[in-house]
C-alpha cells in the first residue's frame, strides 16, 4: 500500500509542509507521511470548532440523525478498505479489522437514533406560581485524543455521541494511525457532515498540540482513550479551565475460572479475550486465575488452544495474531517475559520473538506476585496463569490493583456469578463472556482506569449539560 498523505482537516482540507513518517508494523516499511500539526493548526481548529458549533447545535437532532445514518452506511460500504488500512497502520489481523469497522459503525448507527431522545424533564413545583423544567444541551466544542489499538472504533465511540448531541469535535489520532481517522472524517463530509463539525489533526508532538486545546476555554469537553499516565496529565490540565472530562485508561483485567466452569467454553473465551489484537487491548485479560480443582485440566487444554493460534501476516485470512504495533511495544513484552522467567515462571507455550515485530503466543505458569506482568499492562500475546483455592481469595487478588476497567469470571453457579460480579471493583464484568463490549452498553473503568462511560445513553450524557429553567407564572 502506497499511501502518502500530508493533509489535515479543519473546515477544509489543508496540505502541510511539516510531516512525519508512518511505518507499517507488518513489514517495517514506510506507509506514508502524515501532516504534523502544531500549535498554530490547533488554534485554527478551535476557531473553526467554535464557529461550526453555533449552527450545528441549532440543527435539529432529526437532521443530524440523517447525516449520522448516512455516515454509518458509508463506513460499512468501505469496510474492506478501512479494515485493510488499519491492518497496514497497526497490524491487527484483517478478520479482526473488518470486525472493528462494523463495531465502529455500530456506534454511529446507535447514536443517530439516541440523539433524538435527549429528553428534558418537567419538575413538580413547590408553588403554584412557578413551573420548573430541566433541559439538556450540547456542552460545546469537544477535543478527542484516541489510541492506535482501535483506530476506527475509538474515534466513532467519541465522535458519534458528540455529533448526535450537537457538539463539534476535533480529533487528534495516535501517531501510528492517522490515516484511518482522516478517512473516517472524509466519509463524514461525504455523508453531508457540515464543514468544521468533525476535524482531524494528526501530529507527531501530541503534548504541544494538546497543550493549546487544554488551555483554551472554548474547548468545553475533553475525551481521552489511552494510558493512565497520559490521562493523569490531561486530568491535571483540564483543571485550569474546568473542562468536562472523560478518561478511558489502562486496565489489568483478571479472569477467574472456577472449578465448576465449562472447561471447553472457558478455554475458548479466555483465548479470545487474551489474544485478540495480539493482546493489545485495554480489556484483554492480563492474569488468569484458575481454581485448584480444574487447574491442571485447564492448563493442558489452554496450552493446546494457544499452540493452535496462527502467528503471521495479518492480511492473510487464517492469521490469528499479527505483529505488535512498534519496537517499544515489543521491548515491553520481552522485558515482562524475561522478568517473569528470571523470577521462576515457566514457559508452557511460546516465549520468544520471531523476526520483525512478531511475538509468539505465550502461556506462562508459576507466575507470582511482584512480577512485572502482574503490575503493569503487558499489551502483548502473553497469558500469565495463576492458581487459587477459594472464592474470597480470588476476589481479593483480582481487586489488588490500582486499575478497574474489565474483569471476567467463568462459573456455572448463578449465585456465585452474581456474588463475585458484585464484589469485583471493575467497570465491566464479563460473566462467561470474554468479549462483552457493544455500542449500546456502558464501557469504562473505576479507580485509575478512568472517569465516565462510553456507549449507550451513558455515552451521550458525556456531551450534554443539564440546564434548569424556572418560569414564574404568578
Ligand atoms: P498513550 O497514552 O501513550 O497514547 C494514547 C494517545 O495519547 C495517543 O493519541 C497519543 O498521541 C496521545 N498522547 C501521548 N502523550 C500525550 C501527551 N503528553 N499529551 C497529550 N496526548 C498524548 O497510550 P498507548 O500506549 O498508545 O495506548 C495504549 C493504552 O491505551 C493502554 O494503556 C490501553 O489500556 C489504553 N486503552 C484504553 C481503552 C479504554 O477504553 N479504557 C481503550 C483502548 C486503549
XYZ file of C-alpha atoms and ligand atoms in Angstrom:
518
model
C 0.000 0.000 0.000
C 1.490 3.299 -1.095
C -0.155 5.976 0.979
C 1.184 9.490 1.022
C -0.893 11.974 2.875
C 0.173 15.261 4.394
C -3.301 16.560 4.914
C -5.269 17.620 7.928
C -8.902 18.614 8.130
C -10.441 21.695 9.718
C -13.359 23.239 7.805
C -11.401 22.335 4.658
C -8.527 20.055 3.717
C -5.089 21.586 4.106
C -1.678 20.415 2.968
C 1.085 20.892 5.469
C 4.799 21.059 4.774
C 5.683 19.654 8.154
C 5.071 15.931 8.204
C 6.191 12.705 9.813
C 6.715 9.102 8.722
C 4.145 6.448 9.434
C 5.633 2.959 9.344
C 3.714 -0.283 8.977
C 4.472 -2.850 11.688
C 3.662 -5.673 9.264
C 6.973 -5.227 7.409
C 8.648 -2.205 8.983
C 8.359 -0.354 5.645
C 7.195 3.288 5.450
C 3.458 3.535 4.860
C 3.191 7.262 4.192
C 3.725 10.686 5.674
C 1.188 12.414 7.876
C 0.708 16.147 8.443
C 2.480 17.209 11.619
C 0.067 19.749 13.114
C 1.311 22.085 15.810
C 0.028 24.942 17.990
C -0.906 27.155 15.000
C -3.099 24.473 13.475
C -4.597 23.809 16.916
C -5.647 27.461 17.295
C -7.105 27.459 13.799
C -9.086 24.287 14.613
C -10.529 25.750 17.810
C -11.794 28.818 15.910
C -13.409 26.506 13.364
C -14.967 24.249 16.022
C -16.353 27.244 17.880
C -17.904 28.794 14.761
C -19.317 25.498 13.498
C -20.866 24.807 16.898
C -23.262 27.771 16.540
C -25.108 26.253 13.604
C -24.606 22.565 14.449
C -26.215 22.930 17.872
C -29.192 24.603 16.177
C -29.547 21.822 13.590
C -32.445 19.552 14.540
C -31.480 16.188 16.021
C -33.536 14.572 13.272
C -31.408 16.238 10.627
C -28.237 15.283 12.495
C -29.538 11.710 12.625
C -29.904 11.597 8.838
C -26.252 12.551 8.402
C -25.107 10.053 11.030
C -27.100 7.302 9.350
C -25.510 8.092 6.009
C -22.096 8.078 7.705
C -22.861 4.633 9.121
C -23.779 3.389 5.641
C -20.616 4.810 4.095
C -18.375 3.302 6.785
C -19.907 -0.112 6.118
C -19.622 0.402 2.339
C -15.882 0.930 2.937
C -15.483 -1.868 5.473
C -12.835 -3.711 3.468
C -10.859 -0.588 2.592
C -10.880 0.750 6.159
C -10.089 -2.707 7.531
C -7.045 -3.068 5.273
C -5.893 0.430 6.125
C -5.939 -0.439 9.837
C -4.016 -3.661 9.181
C -1.296 -1.629 7.478
C -1.249 1.034 10.160
C -1.182 -1.107 13.285
C -1.051 -4.776 12.311
C -4.258 -6.352 13.629
C -5.422 -9.381 11.616
C -7.752 -8.483 8.740
C -10.591 -10.573 10.187
C -10.471 -8.502 13.365
C -10.051 -5.267 11.420
C -13.252 -5.960 9.477
C -14.947 -6.631 12.807
C -13.643 -3.366 14.191
C -15.099 -1.422 11.271
C -18.524 -2.951 11.975
C -18.111 -2.207 15.689
C -17.067 1.394 14.886
C -20.086 1.811 12.604
C -22.429 0.415 15.275
C -21.764 3.475 17.480
C -22.745 5.764 14.627
C -25.947 3.851 13.964
C -26.919 3.731 17.637
C -26.264 7.408 18.359
C -28.045 8.504 15.178
C -31.212 7.388 16.961
C -30.210 8.303 20.518
C -29.706 11.943 19.545
C -33.488 12.131 19.087
C -34.065 11.018 22.662
C -32.226 13.761 24.541
C -35.306 14.418 26.651
C -35.768 17.066 29.308
C -37.855 16.842 32.476
C -40.807 18.646 33.973
C -40.123 19.096 37.689
C -43.057 19.206 40.161
C -43.158 22.722 41.584
C -43.270 23.682 45.264
C -45.619 26.572 44.426
C -48.460 27.289 42.021
C -46.670 30.413 40.832
C -43.778 28.635 39.172
C -43.124 25.968 36.576
C -39.790 24.154 36.695
C -38.018 22.371 33.862
C -34.666 20.764 33.117
C -33.387 20.698 29.559
C -30.244 19.146 28.152
C -27.956 20.962 25.756
C -24.690 20.161 23.974
C -21.698 21.022 26.118
C -19.786 22.686 23.252
C -16.682 22.001 21.164
C -15.020 18.755 22.251
C -11.426 17.569 21.878
C -10.713 13.852 21.484
C -7.383 12.058 21.818
C -7.504 8.490 20.509
C -5.150 5.490 20.720
C -3.729 3.300 17.958
C -5.161 -0.031 19.087
C -8.704 0.664 17.794
C -8.115 3.415 15.228
C -11.711 3.424 13.950
C -13.811 2.396 16.933
C -12.220 4.761 19.435
C -12.943 7.637 17.067
C -16.598 6.814 16.436
C -17.253 5.876 20.076
C -16.469 9.531 20.852
C -17.485 11.381 17.683
C -20.880 9.703 17.179
C -22.395 10.704 20.554
C -20.734 14.137 20.401
C -22.092 14.904 16.934
C -25.513 13.430 17.757
C -25.703 15.671 20.839
C -24.887 18.773 18.763
C -21.236 19.192 19.772
C -18.444 19.776 17.285
C -15.304 17.665 17.661
C -11.588 17.937 16.995
C -9.809 14.565 16.899
C -6.108 14.032 17.472
C -5.393 10.461 16.368
C -2.425 8.441 17.601
C 0.840 8.939 15.691
C 0.713 5.331 14.431
C -2.812 5.564 12.956
C -3.616 8.988 11.455
C -4.886 7.734 8.091
C -7.870 5.768 9.396
C -9.045 8.869 11.273
C -8.651 11.077 8.206
C -10.551 8.607 6.036
C -13.420 8.410 8.529
C -13.641 12.209 8.575
C -13.651 12.241 4.770
C -16.630 9.875 4.845
C -18.346 12.150 7.385
C -18.114 15.026 4.879
C -19.347 12.748 2.108
C -22.333 11.860 4.278
C -23.230 15.551 4.449
C -21.495 16.435 7.723
C -21.120 20.242 7.707
C -17.615 21.676 7.376
C -15.910 22.130 10.726
C -18.146 19.776 12.724
C -15.532 16.982 12.711
C -11.851 17.906 12.360
C -8.779 15.667 12.349
C -5.321 16.958 13.248
C -2.511 14.395 13.170
C 0.660 15.323 14.992
C 3.985 13.847 15.968
C 4.076 16.033 19.086
C 0.847 15.276 20.944
C 1.796 17.256 24.047
C 2.316 20.529 22.153
C -0.936 20.334 20.192
C -2.929 19.156 23.209
C -1.488 21.926 25.388
C -3.208 24.534 23.196
C -6.513 22.661 23.339
C -6.371 22.258 27.103
C -5.594 25.931 27.725
C -8.431 27.293 25.567
C -11.716 27.884 27.445
C -13.717 27.343 24.229
C -12.896 23.637 24.352
C -15.579 22.557 26.796
C -15.071 18.828 26.790
C -12.073 16.512 26.580
C -12.359 12.819 25.904
C -9.314 10.581 26.003
C -8.581 6.910 25.488
C -5.068 5.790 26.264
C -2.672 5.152 29.096
C -3.322 6.112 32.712
C -0.077 8.087 32.660
C -1.252 10.447 29.892
C -4.788 10.502 31.343
C -3.352 11.910 34.549
C -1.677 14.765 32.609
C -4.944 15.655 30.865
C -6.893 15.484 34.132
C -4.454 17.971 35.640
C -4.509 20.256 32.577
C -8.303 20.276 32.397
C -8.489 21.777 35.891
C -7.288 25.159 34.628
C -10.452 25.843 32.605
C -12.679 23.283 34.420
C -13.425 21.180 31.361
C -15.866 18.313 31.320
C -13.713 15.197 31.071
C -13.962 11.513 30.168
C -10.965 9.230 30.554
C -10.800 5.650 29.254
C -7.468 4.483 30.616
C -5.398 1.393 31.141
C -6.599 -1.862 32.654
C -5.241 -5.010 34.235
C -8.056 -7.457 33.721
C -8.278 -10.606 35.853
C -10.039 -13.727 34.542
C -11.348 -16.022 37.299
C -12.058 -19.610 36.255
C -13.901 -21.563 38.950
C -13.914 -25.343 39.416
C -17.466 -25.631 38.086
C -16.696 -23.846 34.793
C -17.449 -25.496 31.455
C -13.830 -26.250 30.569
C -14.178 -26.165 26.793
C -16.099 -22.899 26.719
C -13.860 -21.287 29.334
C -10.745 -22.113 27.303
C -12.358 -20.696 24.165
C -13.429 -17.462 25.885
C -10.130 -16.918 27.699
C -8.216 -17.471 24.444
C -10.374 -14.939 22.584
C -10.190 -12.444 25.439
C -6.414 -12.703 25.842
C -5.161 -12.933 22.278
C -7.345 -10.683 20.151
C -5.441 -7.737 18.720
C -2.258 -9.635 19.809
C -3.204 -8.851 23.406
C -3.103 -5.115 22.739
C -6.453 -4.062 24.137
C -7.249 -2.392 27.429
C -9.769 -5.154 28.225
C -7.626 -8.180 27.283
C -7.109 -10.328 30.358
C -3.683 -9.787 31.930
C -3.841 -12.526 34.571
C -5.804 -15.750 34.587
C -6.634 -17.241 37.996
C -7.750 -20.886 37.888
C -9.205 -22.754 40.869
C -7.286 -25.756 42.218
C -9.765 -28.454 41.137
C -9.766 -27.515 37.436
C -6.248 -26.055 37.256
C -4.298 -28.915 35.632
C -7.007 -29.746 33.094
C -7.335 -26.072 32.229
C -3.584 -25.631 31.728
C -3.478 -28.622 29.372
C -6.494 -27.525 27.321
C -5.469 -23.866 27.268
C -1.936 -24.792 26.165
C -3.412 -26.697 23.199
C -5.577 -23.732 22.342
C -2.633 -21.289 22.478
C -0.484 -23.643 20.400
C -3.222 -23.642 17.757
C -3.095 -19.860 17.241
C -1.523 -18.840 13.968
C 1.052 -16.046 14.099
C 1.828 -14.337 10.814
C 0.814 -11.968 8.043
C -2.217 -10.036 9.285
C -3.555 -9.698 5.750
C -3.892 -13.457 5.447
C -7.350 -14.734 6.405
C -6.109 -17.616 8.542
C -3.967 -15.427 10.820
C -4.930 -15.093 14.484
C -2.056 -12.919 15.657
C -0.221 -10.226 13.711
C 2.735 -8.062 14.683
C 2.939 -5.819 17.721
C 2.476 -2.149 16.969
C 6.079 -0.981 17.326
C 9.542 -1.620 18.773
C 8.573 -0.036 22.093
C 5.645 -2.437 22.432
C 7.940 -5.367 21.620
C 10.525 -4.229 24.177
C 7.863 -4.197 26.914
C 6.632 -7.688 26.086
C 10.169 -9.106 26.019
C 11.007 -7.351 29.270
C 7.894 -8.709 31.042
C 8.542 -12.287 29.937
C 12.253 -12.111 30.841
C 11.387 -10.673 34.252
C 8.824 -13.428 34.941
C 11.103 -16.245 33.764
C 14.009 -14.746 35.702
C 11.896 -14.935 38.844
C 10.841 -18.525 38.335
C 7.865 -18.562 35.933
C 7.826 -21.428 33.406
C 7.079 -21.087 29.712
C 4.495 -23.680 28.598
C 3.983 -22.329 25.065
C 5.860 -19.685 23.027
C 8.031 -17.227 24.926
C 10.105 -15.883 22.016
C 10.227 -13.192 19.458
C 10.228 -14.025 15.759
C 11.623 -11.860 13.003
C 10.230 -8.311 12.829
C 7.596 -7.290 15.350
C 6.078 -10.758 15.714
C 5.908 -12.348 19.170
C 4.773 -15.921 19.746
C 1.503 -16.509 21.592
C 2.764 -17.383 25.041
C 1.499 -19.196 28.126
C 3.342 -18.849 31.428
C 2.673 -20.755 34.661
C 4.299 -20.417 38.062
C 3.581 -16.687 37.964
C 3.959 -14.973 41.333
C 3.030 -11.574 42.819
C 5.770 -8.994 42.274
C 6.446 -9.973 38.664
C 6.115 -7.032 36.262
C 3.367 -8.636 34.230
C 1.118 -8.687 37.280
C 1.720 -4.996 37.973
C 1.702 -3.366 34.524
C -0.200 -3.895 31.276
C 1.935 -6.178 29.084
C -0.033 -5.262 25.922
C 1.085 -8.371 24.091
C 0.177 -12.030 23.438
C 1.308 -13.297 26.828
C -1.022 -15.185 29.177
C 0.151 -15.500 32.802
C -1.668 -18.249 34.655
C -2.035 -18.464 38.454
C -3.986 -20.744 40.774
C -6.325 -20.049 43.672
C -8.230 -22.023 46.310
C -11.296 -20.074 47.480
C -13.759 -17.545 46.107
C -12.761 -14.913 48.694
C -9.111 -15.312 47.787
C -9.893 -14.939 44.078
C -11.848 -11.727 44.648
C -9.149 -10.244 46.884
C -6.397 -10.987 44.370
C -8.484 -9.742 41.445
C -9.089 -6.426 43.222
C -5.479 -5.944 44.346
C -4.592 -3.447 41.584
C -4.962 0.293 41.033
C -6.869 -0.499 37.815
C -10.588 -1.219 37.493
C -11.610 -1.496 33.841
C -12.709 -5.054 32.968
C -12.811 -8.352 34.873
C -14.126 -11.768 33.849
C -15.303 -14.912 35.553
C -16.294 -18.361 34.431
C -18.719 -20.454 36.535
C -21.973 -22.398 36.193
C -23.179 -21.339 39.648
C -25.575 -18.413 39.239
C -25.332 -17.303 42.872
C -21.557 -17.240 42.704
C -21.664 -15.400 39.391
C -23.659 -12.533 40.888
C -21.825 -12.575 44.228
C -18.410 -12.336 42.588
C -19.511 -9.852 39.919
C -20.828 -7.516 42.624
C -17.603 -7.804 44.639
C -15.260 -7.070 41.728
C -14.134 -3.423 41.687
C -14.394 -3.021 37.921
C -16.499 -1.010 35.489
C -17.170 -4.037 33.264
C -17.614 -7.676 34.337
C -17.893 -10.429 31.728
C -19.666 -13.449 33.220
C -18.995 -16.451 30.990
C -18.294 -13.830 28.326
C -14.793 -12.833 27.251
C -15.819 -10.071 24.834
C -18.675 -8.043 26.355
C -18.232 -4.594 24.701
C -21.108 -3.355 22.485
C -22.204 0.105 21.381
C -25.397 0.116 23.454
C -23.855 -0.850 26.831
C -21.705 1.257 29.179
C -17.937 0.924 28.741
C -15.492 2.443 31.201
C -13.467 1.950 34.323
C -13.295 2.719 38.022
C -10.256 3.508 40.185
C -7.286 4.522 37.984
C -8.890 3.118 34.832
C -10.917 6.224 34.205
C -13.841 8.541 34.581
C -17.117 8.468 32.669
C -18.653 5.936 30.324
C -18.869 5.461 26.593
C -21.672 3.606 24.817
C -25.430 3.609 25.289
C -27.290 6.523 26.875
C -24.344 6.986 29.259
C -22.109 7.849 26.313
C -24.214 10.783 25.090
C -24.607 12.186 28.623
C -20.886 12.944 28.499
C -21.564 15.544 25.791
C -24.585 17.184 27.428
C -25.128 19.763 30.149
C -28.330 19.996 32.180
C -29.933 23.427 32.311
C -32.600 24.312 34.852
C -35.398 26.672 33.769
C -37.641 28.252 36.382
C -40.667 30.047 34.946
C -42.624 32.429 37.199
C -46.253 32.478 36.066
C -47.824 34.301 39.029
P -0.808 6.602 25.136
O -1.497 7.176 26.311
O 0.647 6.726 25.015
O -1.392 7.256 23.791
C -2.749 7.468 23.580
C -2.946 8.803 22.908
O -2.426 9.820 23.744
C -2.238 8.946 21.568
O -3.094 9.660 20.695
C -1.030 9.790 21.891
O -0.596 10.571 20.814
C -1.573 10.681 22.992
N -0.575 11.264 23.878
C 0.600 10.732 24.292
N 1.230 11.586 25.114
C 0.458 12.684 25.232
C 0.566 13.903 25.949
N 1.603 14.177 26.727
N -0.448 14.803 25.840
C -1.493 14.537 25.069
N -1.661 13.401 24.364
C -0.694 12.487 24.441
O -1.299 5.127 25.062
P -0.813 3.970 24.112
O 0.214 3.205 24.807
O -0.536 4.434 22.745
O -2.193 3.169 24.040
C -2.456 2.088 24.815
C -3.131 2.485 26.127
O -4.471 2.865 25.887
C -3.190 1.332 27.083
O -2.897 1.760 28.379
C -4.636 0.877 26.989
O -5.097 0.189 28.095
C -5.329 2.172 26.781
N -6.644 1.974 26.189
C -7.744 2.176 26.968
C -9.001 1.958 26.447
C -10.218 2.196 27.282
O -11.291 2.314 26.721
N -10.105 2.277 28.596
C -9.153 1.549 25.118
C -8.019 1.345 24.345
C -6.754 1.571 24.903
